[in-house]
mmCIF file of C-alpha atoms in Angstrom:
data_model
loop_
_atom_site.group_PDB
_atom_site.id
_atom_site.type_symbol
_atom_site.label_atom_id
_atom_site.label_comp_id
_atom_site.label_asym_id
_atom_site.label_seq_id
_atom_site.Cartn_x
_atom_site.Cartn_y
_atom_site.Cartn_z
ATOM 1 C CA MET L 1038 -17.127 -39.581 -31.645
ATOM 2 C CA MET L 1039 -14.600 -37.626 -33.696
ATOM 3 C CA GLU L 1040 -16.373 -34.360 -32.724
ATOM 4 C CA LYS L 1041 -16.076 -35.324 -29.068
ATOM 5 C CA THR L 1042 -12.317 -35.934 -29.373
ATOM 6 C CA LYS L 1043 -11.881 -32.560 -31.087
ATOM 7 C CA THR L 1044 -13.810 -30.793 -28.323
ATOM 8 C CA GLU L 1045 -11.695 -32.534 -25.720
ATOM 9 C CA SER L 1046 -8.495 -31.425 -27.496
ATOM 10 C CA VAL L 1047 -9.666 -27.800 -27.587
ATOM 11 C CA ARG L 1048 -10.569 -28.011 -23.902
ATOM 12 C CA ARG L 1049 -7.124 -29.417 -23.084
ATOM 13 C CA PHE L 1050 -5.433 -26.695 -25.117
ATOM 14 C CA PHE L 1051 -7.199 -23.943 -23.164
ATOM 15 C CA ILE L 1052 -6.388 -25.603 -19.835
ATOM 16 C CA LEU L 1053 -2.705 -25.727 -20.829
ATOM 17 C CA LEU L 1054 -2.878 -22.117 -22.052
ATOM 18 C CA ALA L 1055 -4.347 -20.997 -18.707
ATOM 19 C CA LEU L 1056 -1.668 -22.915 -16.835
ATOM 20 C CA ALA L 1057 1.096 -21.386 -18.930
ATOM 21 C CA ALA L 1058 -0.412 -17.905 -18.505
ATOM 22 C CA SER L 1059 -0.414 -18.307 -14.731
ATOM 23 C CA PHE L 1060 3.387 -18.663 -14.876
ATOM 24 C CA VAL L 1061 3.885 -15.716 -17.200
ATOM 25 C CA PHE L 1062 1.323 -13.343 -15.664
ATOM 26 C CA PRO L 1063 1.295 -14.052 -11.917
ATOM 27 C CA ALA L 1064 -1.525 -12.628 -9.792
ATOM 28 C CA GLU L 1065 -1.099 -8.880 -9.321
ATOM 29 C CA GLY L 1066 -0.541 -7.766 -5.746
ATOM 30 C CA GLY L 1067 -2.549 -4.937 -4.259
ATOM 31 C CA TRP L 1068 0.178 -3.019 -2.492
ATOM 32 C CA ALA L 1069 2.681 -0.247 -2.987
ATOM 33 C CA LEU L 1070 5.962 -0.442 -1.131
ATOM 34 C CA SER L 1071 7.564 2.501 0.533
ATOM 35 C CA GLU L 1072 11.211 3.242 -0.180
ATOM 36 C CA ALA L 1073 11.510 3.326 3.634
ATOM 37 C CA TYR L 1074 12.095 -0.434 3.538
ATOM 38 C CA LYS L 1075 14.511 -0.282 0.581
ATOM 39 C CA GLY L 1076 14.688 -3.707 -1.044
ATOM 40 C CA ASN L 1077 14.181 -5.602 2.204
ATOM 41 C CA ILE L 1078 10.594 -6.717 1.848
ATOM 42 C CA TYR L 1079 9.952 -10.403 1.335
ATOM 43 C CA ASN L 1080 7.022 -11.110 -0.937
ATOM 44 C CA PRO L 1081 5.300 -14.358 0.030
ATOM 45 C CA GLY L 1082 3.040 -14.109 -3.027
ATOM 46 C CA LYS L 1083 -0.717 -14.374 -2.972
ATOM 47 C CA LEU L 1084 -1.864 -16.287 0.101
ATOM 48 C CA ARG L 1085 -5.088 -18.052 0.971
ATOM 49 C CA PRO L 1086 -7.279 -15.076 2.000
ATOM 50 C CA ARG L 1087 -8.206 -16.650 5.346
ATOM 51 C CA ASP L 1088 -6.838 -19.739 7.032
ATOM 52 C CA SER L 1089 -8.206 -19.997 10.549
ATOM 53 C CA ARG L 1090 -11.451 -20.405 12.467
ATOM 54 C CA LEU L 1091 -12.634 -17.575 14.717
ATOM 55 C CA LYS L 1092 -13.073 -18.379 18.401
ATOM 56 C CA VAL L 1093 -14.661 -15.056 19.338
ATOM 57 C CA ALA L 1094 -17.693 -13.089 18.207
ATOM 58 C CA VAL L 1095 -19.065 -9.581 18.402
ATOM 59 C CA GLY L 1096 -20.786 -9.078 21.758
ATOM 60 C CA GLN L 1097 -18.415 -11.416 23.639
ATOM 61 C CA LYS L 1098 -15.793 -10.394 26.171
ATOM 62 C CA ALA L 1099 -12.413 -10.062 24.506
ATOM 63 C CA PRO L 1100 -9.925 -12.709 25.700
ATOM 64 C CA ASP L 1101 -7.271 -11.053 27.827
ATOM 65 C CA PHE L 1102 -3.555 -11.255 27.117
ATOM 66 C CA THR L 1103 -0.268 -9.813 28.286
ATOM 67 C CA LEU L 1104 2.440 -9.395 25.671
ATOM 68 C CA PRO L 1105 5.896 -7.828 25.558
ATOM 69 C CA ALA L 1106 6.099 -4.477 23.755
ATOM 70 C CA VAL L 1107 8.804 -3.303 21.374
ATOM 71 C CA GLY L 1108 9.491 -0.256 23.539
ATOM 72 C CA GLY L 1109 10.034 -2.412 26.624
ATOM 73 C CA GLY L 1110 7.756 -3.801 29.343
ATOM 74 C CA THR L 1111 4.495 -5.597 28.747
ATOM 75 C CA VAL L 1112 0.984 -4.544 27.837
ATOM 76 C CA THR L 1113 -2.133 -6.194 29.244
ATOM 77 C CA LEU L 1114 -5.361 -5.765 27.332
ATOM 78 C CA SER L 1115 -7.550 -5.637 30.462
ATOM 79 C CA SER L 1116 -5.528 -2.676 31.801
ATOM 80 C CA PHE L 1117 -7.509 -0.460 29.421
ATOM 81 C CA ARG L 1118 -10.859 -1.627 30.767
ATOM 82 C CA GLY L 1119 -13.022 1.249 31.948
ATOM 83 C CA ARG L 1120 -10.574 3.785 30.478
ATOM 84 C CA LYS L 1121 -10.151 3.357 26.740
ATOM 85 C CA ASN L 1122 -11.580 1.617 23.733
ATOM 86 C CA VAL L 1123 -8.968 -0.612 22.119
ATOM 87 C CA MET L 1124 -8.343 -1.499 18.495
ATOM 88 C CA LEU L 1125 -6.270 -4.636 18.050
ATOM 89 C CA THR L 1126 -4.550 -4.803 14.699
ATOM 90 C CA PHE L 1127 -3.161 -8.274 14.060
ATOM 91 C CA ILE L 1128 -0.789 -8.435 11.114
ATOM 92 C CA PRO L 1129 0.608 -11.618 9.538
ATOM 93 C CA ALA L 1130 4.343 -10.930 9.494
ATOM 94 C CA ALA L 1131 6.987 -8.220 9.624
ATOM 95 C CA TRP L 1132 8.940 -7.368 6.466
ATOM 96 C CA THR L 1133 6.118 -8.382 4.128
ATOM 97 C CA PRO L 1134 4.386 -6.115 1.607
ATOM 98 C CA VAL L 1135 0.884 -5.329 2.863
ATOM 99 C CA CYS L 1136 1.864 -5.330 6.563
ATOM 100 C CA SER L 1137 4.594 -2.776 5.899
ATOM 101 C CA ASP L 1138 1.963 -0.669 4.201
ATOM 102 C CA GLN L 1139 -0.549 -0.573 7.074
ATOM 103 C CA TRP L 1140 0.601 0.738 10.472
ATOM 104 C CA PRO L 1141 2.442 3.811 9.082
ATOM 105 C CA GLY L 1142 -0.978 5.069 7.938
ATOM 106 C CA TYR L 1143 -2.420 4.722 11.447
ATOM 107 C CA ASN L 1144 0.617 6.580 12.687
ATOM 108 C CA ILE L 1145 -0.452 9.900 11.143
ATOM 109 C CA VAL L 1146 -3.996 9.831 12.512
ATOM 110 C CA GLU L 1147 -3.411 9.650 16.258
ATOM 111 C CA ASP L 1148 -5.841 12.555 16.678
ATOM 112 C CA LEU L 1149 -8.545 10.606 14.875
ATOM 113 C CA PHE L 1150 -8.226 7.664 17.273
ATOM 114 C CA ALA L 1151 -8.009 10.065 20.237
ATOM 115 C CA LYS L 1152 -11.312 11.587 19.115
ATOM 116 C CA PHE L 1153 -12.902 8.172 19.648
ATOM 117 C CA ASP L 1154 -11.000 7.617 22.895
ATOM 118 C CA THR L 1155 -9.334 4.601 21.308
ATOM 119 C CA VAL L 1156 -5.838 3.210 21.614
ATOM 120 C CA ILE L 1157 -4.256 0.914 19.052
ATOM 121 C CA LEU L 1158 -2.361 -2.240 19.933
ATOM 122 C CA GLY L 1159 -0.371 -3.612 17.020
ATOM 123 C CA ILE L 1160 0.231 -7.358 17.322
ATOM 124 C CA SER L 1161 2.516 -9.629 15.335
ATOM 125 C CA VAL L 1162 3.802 -13.163 15.853
ATOM 126 C CA ASP L 1163 7.355 -11.955 15.108
ATOM 127 C CA ASN L 1164 9.921 -11.743 17.884
ATOM 128 C CA LEU L 1165 10.935 -8.429 19.469
ATOM 129 C CA PRO L 1166 14.262 -7.918 17.630
ATOM 130 C CA SER L 1167 12.621 -8.405 14.253
ATOM 131 C CA LEU L 1168 9.729 -6.094 15.163
ATOM 132 C CA TYR L 1169 12.166 -3.502 16.480
ATOM 133 C CA ALA L 1170 14.134 -3.422 13.226
ATOM 134 C CA TRP L 1171 10.994 -3.378 11.097
ATOM 135 C CA THR L 1172 8.981 -0.726 12.958
ATOM 136 C CA ASN L 1173 12.058 1.524 13.114
ATOM 137 C CA GLN L 1174 11.618 2.012 9.367
ATOM 138 C CA MET L 1175 8.119 3.393 9.967
ATOM 139 C CA GLY L 1176 9.224 6.380 12.019
ATOM 140 C CA LYS L 1177 8.213 6.673 15.653
ATOM 141 C CA LEU L 1178 4.911 4.881 16.149
ATOM 142 C CA TRP L 1179 2.617 6.423 18.766
ATOM 143 C CA PHE L 1180 0.965 3.090 19.621
ATOM 144 C CA PRO L 1181 2.507 -0.019 21.207
ATOM 145 C CA VAL L 1182 3.646 -2.883 19.019
ATOM 146 C CA LEU L 1183 3.373 -6.222 20.801
ATOM 147 C CA SER L 1184 5.176 -9.455 20.121
ATOM 148 C CA ASP L 1185 2.989 -12.573 20.134
ATOM 149 C CA PHE L 1186 6.045 -14.702 19.473
ATOM 150 C CA TRP L 1187 6.102 -16.995 22.490
ATOM 151 C CA PRO L 1188 4.205 -19.141 23.162
ATOM 152 C CA HIS L 1189 3.959 -18.779 19.447
ATOM 153 C CA GLY L 1190 0.836 -16.854 18.408
ATOM 154 C CA GLY L 1191 -0.732 -17.432 21.837
ATOM 155 C CA ALA L 1192 -2.945 -14.329 21.706
ATOM 156 C CA ALA L 1193 -3.859 -14.847 18.051
ATOM 157 C CA LYS L 1194 -4.803 -18.436 18.884
ATOM 158 C CA ARG L 1195 -7.163 -17.378 21.681
ATOM 159 C CA TYR L 1196 -9.047 -15.235 19.172
ATOM 160 C CA GLY L 1197 -8.943 -17.928 16.505
ATOM 161 C CA LEU L 1198 -6.690 -15.837 14.286
ATOM 162 C CA LEU L 1199 -3.629 -18.091 14.006
ATOM 163 C CA ARG L 1200 -3.141 -19.522 10.545
ATOM 164 C CA ARG L 1201 -1.873 -23.022 9.955
ATOM 165 C CA ASP L 1202 1.513 -21.713 8.795
ATOM 166 C CA GLY L 1203 2.101 -19.888 12.103
ATOM 167 C CA MET L 1204 1.295 -16.399 10.847
ATOM 168 C CA ALA L 1205 -1.675 -14.468 12.162
ATOM 169 C CA GLU L 1206 -4.557 -13.258 10.068
ATOM 170 C CA ARG L 1207 -4.761 -9.611 9.063
ATOM 171 C CA ALA L 1208 -7.509 -8.713 11.496
ATOM 172 C CA ILE L 1209 -9.039 -5.708 13.183
ATOM 173 C CA VAL L 1210 -10.771 -6.196 16.544
ATOM 174 C CA ILE L 1211 -12.448 -3.207 18.176
ATOM 175 C CA ILE L 1212 -13.125 -3.596 21.884
ATOM 176 C CA ASP L 1213 -15.151 -1.110 23.937
ATOM 177 C CA LYS L 1214 -14.276 0.235 27.374
ATOM 178 C CA GLY L 1215 -16.241 -2.588 28.972
ATOM 179 C CA GLY L 1216 -13.968 -5.142 27.310
ATOM 180 C CA VAL L 1217 -16.664 -6.275 24.865
ATOM 181 C CA ILE L 1218 -15.842 -6.957 21.200
ATOM 182 C CA ARG L 1219 -17.782 -4.476 19.064
ATOM 183 C CA TYR L 1220 -16.263 -5.176 15.654
ATOM 184 C CA LEU L 1221 -14.332 -7.979 14.022
ATOM 185 C CA ASP L 1222 -12.813 -7.962 10.572
ATOM 186 C CA VAL L 1223 -10.745 -10.948 9.558
ATOM 187 C CA HIS L 1224 -9.616 -9.329 6.365
ATOM 188 C CA ASP L 1225 -8.296 -10.928 3.202
ATOM 189 C CA ILE L 1226 -4.630 -11.332 4.181
ATOM 190 C CA ASN L 1227 -3.571 -9.995 0.771
ATOM 191 C CA GLU L 1228 -5.262 -6.629 1.234
ATOM 192 C CA ARG L 1229 -5.167 -3.737 3.658
ATOM 193 C CA PRO L 1230 -8.421 -2.938 5.494
ATOM 194 C CA PRO L 1231 -9.564 0.507 4.299
ATOM 195 C CA LEU L 1232 -9.227 3.127 6.996
ATOM 196 C CA GLU L 1233 -12.679 4.561 6.381
ATOM 197 C CA GLY L 1234 -14.230 1.210 7.340
ATOM 198 C CA ILE L 1235 -12.399 1.322 10.675
ATOM 199 C CA VAL L 1236 -13.440 4.922 11.323
ATOM 200 C CA LYS L 1237 -17.059 4.052 10.561
ATOM 201 C CA GLU L 1238 -16.920 1.369 13.252
ATOM 202 C CA LEU L 1239 -15.229 3.672 15.759
ATOM 203 C CA GLU L 1240 -18.089 6.127 15.256
ATOM 204 C CA LYS L 1241 -20.521 3.447 16.446
ATOM 205 C CA LEU L 1242 -18.782 2.927 19.796
ATOM 206 C CA PRO L 1243 -20.876 3.839 22.825
ATOM 207 C CA MET S 262 -1.851 -36.824 -22.350
ATOM 208 C CA LYS S 263 1.284 -38.109 -20.597
ATOM 209 C CA PRO S 264 2.623 -35.944 -17.741
ATOM 210 C CA ALA S 265 5.962 -35.322 -19.491
ATOM 211 C CA LYS S 266 4.177 -34.237 -22.654
ATOM 212 C CA THR S 267 1.936 -31.907 -20.611
ATOM 213 C CA ILE S 268 4.936 -30.257 -18.948
ATOM 214 C CA VAL S 269 6.628 -29.720 -22.326
ATOM 215 C CA CYS S 270 3.420 -28.175 -23.713
ATOM 216 C CA VAL S 271 3.007 -25.834 -20.724
ATOM 217 C CA LEU S 272 6.657 -24.747 -20.960
ATOM 218 C CA PHE S 273 6.334 -24.122 -24.683
ATOM 219 C CA LEU S 274 3.184 -22.047 -24.226
ATOM 220 C CA ALA S 275 4.758 -20.127 -21.311
ATOM 221 C CA VAL S 276 7.787 -19.215 -23.443
ATOM 222 C CA PHE S 277 5.480 -18.197 -26.298
ATOM 223 C CA LEU S 278 3.341 -15.990 -24.031
ATOM 224 C CA ALA S 279 6.409 -14.451 -22.398
ATOM 225 C CA SER S 280 7.836 -13.503 -25.773
ATOM 226 C CA ALA S 281 4.533 -11.904 -26.742
ATOM 227 C CA HIS S 282 4.555 -9.891 -23.494
ATOM 228 C CA PRO S 283 8.174 -8.954 -22.812
ATOM 229 C CA ALA S 284 9.174 -8.255 -19.236
ATOM 230 C CA GLY S 285 9.200 -4.549 -18.549
ATOM 231 C CA ALA S 286 6.469 -3.795 -21.076
ATOM 232 C CA GLU S 287 4.886 -1.934 -18.176
ATOM 233 C CA GLY S 288 8.160 -1.065 -16.478
ATOM 234 C CA LEU S 289 9.013 2.165 -14.714
ATOM 235 C CA PRO S 290 8.564 5.303 -16.820
ATOM 236 C CA ALA S 291 11.766 5.892 -18.777
ATOM 237 C CA GLU S 292 13.336 9.309 -19.162
ATOM 238 C CA GLY S 293 13.021 10.283 -22.806
ATOM 239 C CA GLY S 294 9.863 8.189 -23.182
ATOM 240 C CA VAL S 295 6.176 8.916 -22.749
ATOM 241 C CA LEU S 296 3.693 7.969 -20.069
ATOM 242 C CA PRO S 297 1.310 5.093 -20.750
ATOM 243 C CA GLU S 298 -2.357 5.979 -21.112
ATOM 244 C CA LEU S 299 -3.559 6.501 -17.542
ATOM 245 C CA SER S 300 -7.113 7.739 -18.124
ATOM 246 C CA PRO S 301 -9.742 7.479 -16.847
ATOM 247 C CA SER S 302 -7.972 6.909 -13.504
ATOM 248 C CA PHE S 303 -5.743 9.918 -14.039
ATOM 249 C CA VAL S 304 -5.789 12.577 -16.731
ATOM 250 C CA LEU S 305 -2.467 14.295 -17.274
ATOM 251 C CA PRO S 306 -2.772 18.100 -17.085
ATOM 252 C CA LYS S 307 -1.366 19.741 -20.197
ATOM 253 C CA PRO S 308 -0.191 23.273 -19.501
ATOM 254 C CA ARG S 309 0.680 24.653 -22.938
ATOM 255 C CA ASP S 310 4.426 24.527 -23.475
ATOM 256 C CA GLY S 311 4.836 23.762 -19.786
ATOM 257 C CA ALA S 312 5.550 20.794 -17.539
ATOM 258 C CA VAL S 313 3.981 18.598 -14.902
ATOM 259 C CA ILE S 314 5.585 17.154 -11.764
ATOM 260 C CA ILE S 315 3.852 13.949 -10.686
ATOM 261 C CA GLN S 316 4.411 12.708 -7.159
ATOM 262 C CA ILE S 317 3.577 9.027 -6.645
ATOM 263 C CA PHE S 318 2.856 8.680 -2.955
ATOM 264 C CA SER S 319 0.863 6.740 -0.390
ATOM 265 C CA MET S 320 -0.665 7.879 2.859
ATOM 266 C CA TYR S 321 0.833 4.693 4.326
ATOM 267 C CA CYS S 322 4.383 5.459 3.189
ATOM 268 C CA PRO S 323 6.691 6.804 5.940
ATOM 269 C CA TYR S 324 9.017 8.567 3.494
ATOM 270 C CA CYS S 325 6.077 10.222 1.719
ATOM 271 C CA GLN S 326 4.891 11.495 5.093
ATOM 272 C CA ARG S 327 8.381 12.782 5.921
ATOM 273 C CA ASN S 328 8.778 14.398 2.489
ATOM 274 C CA ALA S 329 5.353 16.112 2.521
ATOM 275 C CA PRO S 330 6.524 19.444 4.033
ATOM 276 C CA THR S 331 9.359 19.646 1.471
ATOM 277 C CA VAL S 332 6.988 18.974 -1.419
ATOM 278 C CA ASN S 333 4.671 21.671 -0.029
ATOM 279 C CA ARG S 334 7.584 24.128 -0.070
ATOM 280 C CA LEU S 335 8.255 23.189 -3.680
ATOM 281 C CA TYR S 336 4.640 24.012 -4.514
ATOM 282 C CA GLU S 337 4.902 27.365 -2.705
ATOM 283 C CA LYS S 338 7.974 28.189 -4.786
ATOM 284 C CA ILE S 339 6.122 27.392 -7.994
ATOM 285 C CA LEU S 340 3.124 29.497 -6.959
ATOM 286 C CA SER S 341 5.275 32.410 -5.900
ATOM 287 C CA ASP S 342 6.783 32.735 -9.377
ATOM 288 C CA PRO S 343 4.196 34.357 -11.689
ATOM 289 C CA ARG S 344 6.076 32.993 -14.716
ATOM 290 C CA LEU S 345 5.784 29.412 -13.490
ATOM 291 C CA ARG S 346 2.343 29.441 -11.921
ATOM 292 C CA ASP S 347 0.547 28.551 -15.153
ATOM 293 C CA LYS S 348 3.389 26.637 -16.786
ATOM 294 C CA LEU S 349 4.423 24.158 -14.118
ATOM 295 C CA ARG S 350 1.854 21.941 -12.418
ATOM 296 C CA LEU S 351 2.387 19.709 -9.409
ATOM 297 C CA VAL S 352 0.025 16.785 -8.771
ATOM 298 C CA GLY S 353 0.092 13.745 -6.503
ATOM 299 C CA ILE S 354 -1.286 10.267 -7.055
ATOM 300 C CA GLY S 355 -2.062 8.297 -3.886
ATOM 301 C CA VAL S 356 -1.428 4.699 -4.927
ATOM 302 C CA GLY S 357 -3.621 2.181 -3.160
ATOM 303 C CA ASN S 358 -5.289 5.059 -1.329
ATOM 304 C CA SER S 359 -9.041 5.624 -1.226
ATOM 305 C CA PRO S 360 -10.440 9.170 -1.533
ATOM 306 C CA PHE S 361 -10.851 9.123 2.272
ATOM 307 C CA GLU S 362 -7.194 8.195 2.785
ATOM 308 C CA VAL S 363 -5.994 10.827 0.311
ATOM 309 C CA ASP S 364 -8.091 13.418 2.165
ATOM 310 C CA LEU S 365 -6.488 12.388 5.443
ATOM 311 C CA PHE S 366 -3.035 12.858 3.933
ATOM 312 C CA ARG S 367 -4.064 16.210 2.425
ATOM 313 C CA ASN S 368 -5.433 17.486 5.740
ATOM 314 C CA ARG S 369 -2.646 16.102 7.887
ATOM 315 C CA TYR S 370 0.075 17.794 5.823
ATOM 316 C CA ARG S 371 -2.018 20.734 4.527
ATOM 317 C CA VAL S 372 -1.281 19.853 0.922
ATOM 318 C CA ALA S 373 -2.560 22.602 -1.373
ATOM 319 C CA PHE S 374 -1.831 21.012 -4.768
ATOM 320 C CA PRO S 375 -4.185 18.439 -6.336
ATOM 321 C CA LEU S 376 -3.987 14.865 -5.042
ATOM 322 C CA TYR S 377 -5.766 12.000 -6.786
ATOM 323 C CA PRO S 378 -6.646 8.597 -5.322
ATOM 324 C CA ASP S 379 -5.593 5.409 -7.103
ATOM 325 C CA GLY S 380 -7.436 3.034 -4.807
ATOM 326 C CA ASP S 381 -7.332 0.045 -7.148
ATOM 327 C CA TYR S 382 -3.617 0.501 -8.002
ATOM 328 C CA ARG S 383 -4.536 0.837 -11.669
ATOM 329 C CA VAL S 384 -2.226 3.795 -12.268
ATOM 330 C CA HIS S 385 0.451 2.262 -10.051
ATOM 331 C CA LYS S 386 0.493 -0.920 -12.145
ATOM 332 C CA LYS S 387 0.620 1.006 -15.417
ATOM 333 C CA LEU S 388 3.618 2.933 -14.114
ATOM 334 C CA GLY S 389 5.494 -0.277 -13.334
ATOM 335 C CA GLU S 390 4.657 -0.390 -9.601
ATOM 336 C CA PRO S 391 7.306 2.029 -8.340
ATOM 337 C CA ARG S 392 8.187 2.155 -4.675
ATOM 338 C CA THR S 393 7.109 5.394 -3.029
ATOM 339 C CA PRO S 394 7.737 8.277 -3.112
ATOM 340 C CA TYR S 395 8.511 8.416 -6.824
ATOM 341 C CA PHE S 396 8.693 11.575 -8.911
ATOM 342 C CA ILE S 397 8.078 11.926 -12.619
ATOM 343 C CA VAL S 398 8.441 15.159 -14.562
ATOM 344 C CA VAL S 399 6.949 15.447 -18.019
ATOM 345 C CA LYS S 400 7.524 18.237 -20.497
ATOM 346 C CA ILE S 401 4.382 19.195 -22.388
ATOM 347 C CA ASN S 402 5.121 20.147 -25.975
ATOM 348 C CA PRO S 403 3.249 22.928 -27.811
ATOM 349 C CA ASP S 404 1.371 20.313 -29.837
ATOM 350 C CA GLY S 405 0.070 18.631 -26.665
ATOM 351 C CA THR S 406 2.406 15.634 -26.809
ATOM 352 C CA HIS S 407 4.778 15.057 -23.918
ATOM 353 C CA ARG S 408 8.129 13.589 -22.967
ATOM 354 C CA ILE S 409 9.367 12.259 -19.636
ATOM 355 C CA VAL S 410 12.426 14.204 -18.524
ATOM 356 C CA TYR S 411 12.742 12.915 -14.949
ATOM 357 C CA SER S 412 11.744 9.573 -13.442
ATOM 358 C CA ARG S 413 13.321 8.735 -10.101
ATOM 359 C CA LEU S 414 12.670 6.919 -6.867
ATOM 360 C CA GLY S 415 12.968 8.619 -3.511
ATOM 361 C CA GLU S 416 12.299 11.834 -1.664
ATOM 362 C CA ILE S 417 13.162 15.201 -3.119
ATOM 363 C CA GLY S 418 15.775 17.097 -1.136
ATOM 364 C CA ASP S 419 16.159 20.859 -1.199
ATOM 365 C CA PRO S 420 13.074 22.167 -3.056
ATOM 366 C CA GLU S 421 15.043 25.046 -4.593
ATOM 367 C CA ALA S 422 17.626 22.657 -6.062
ATOM 368 C CA PHE S 423 14.910 20.270 -7.284
ATOM 369 C CA LEU S 424 12.993 23.123 -8.915
ATOM 370 C CA ASN S 425 16.154 24.310 -10.658
ATOM 371 C CA GLU S 426 16.764 20.820 -11.981
ATOM 372 C CA VAL S 427 13.176 20.611 -13.239
ATOM 373 C CA LEU S 428 13.461 24.015 -14.939
ATOM 374 C CA ASN S 429 16.700 22.966 -16.634
ATOM 375 C CA LEU S 430 15.320 19.628 -17.791
ATOM 376 C CA THR S 431 12.091 21.089 -19.126
ATOM 377 C CA GLY S 432 13.624 24.167 -20.715
ATOM 378 C CA LEU S 433 11.448 26.405 -18.555
ATOM 379 C CA LYS S 434 14.510 28.178 -17.178
ATOM 380 C CA LYS S 435 14.976 31.289 -19.207
#
């Protein structure tokens, strides 16, 4: 009986130690911020890796959408049908660490995407003014950035990529020229999808 | 255990742990100090009685992209001086970048000096997670030890002026 109480005390001590350690040594983030954003990045901390239920699958037709673009006008997904493959890159939110550390990389490999006859559409649930200010820090992006702000996350919702807190997942959707989804990666929101994985999938396109 | 007692215990342990691991123990590299042990992720070159310029960059960093041609010109200046070629090394560490991503950066900007991937951010964390680009210059002493003489955030400007500053700080200007 006494032994059992002692064991329980030791167990409690280690639980308390782990709890205390979680305050002192918070989870380490996997990102490196560019000075381009100065001190203006909001860190939401480590988030639930995935918080939505997909409504689409590889082999299905990609749901169409029309969204306003940062540069002006609107972009309709189906307008690329028969002409270009499309890579949708949904990001959770502007001015956050991993998101700020993603599209600028795609920006220096336009030739790589051109080689696979693929255009990129960047999509965020932020409104246009916020996206304008944020993407201006990235230099001039060669691909359109679309605002899925209103109705809030409408496009993300049709794909099943809207999280319960109103942000979108960090997701890559590759759609072929016929409008069929060829690749889906609902990535851990806390990490950036490696570029080589995307290129490997582009290589498989018909 | 009562909730209040639990909270007090957790707070006490948190304070104890924090004091055992002071904030900034893995802070940014301090001028006058030494680099933390970075191997096996990165092994510091040790040119005898020379110096090393370390560029912390990321393929995903807009300022690193913009600064790449300037850093290339700095490297050309080092190579063009026979006295410096073997004394002053320039290396880049691509934080959070895979070998594939570092190769893309190298090819896109035709970078001729060595670039190393730090895909798991191990080096980045040991260096205190600096924003990018970040430059560190270390002076290598004759006995193989080293000392940090420059540790600053941001792009380098005129490569000639930066090189002069490095030569002054490292004592390589003669």
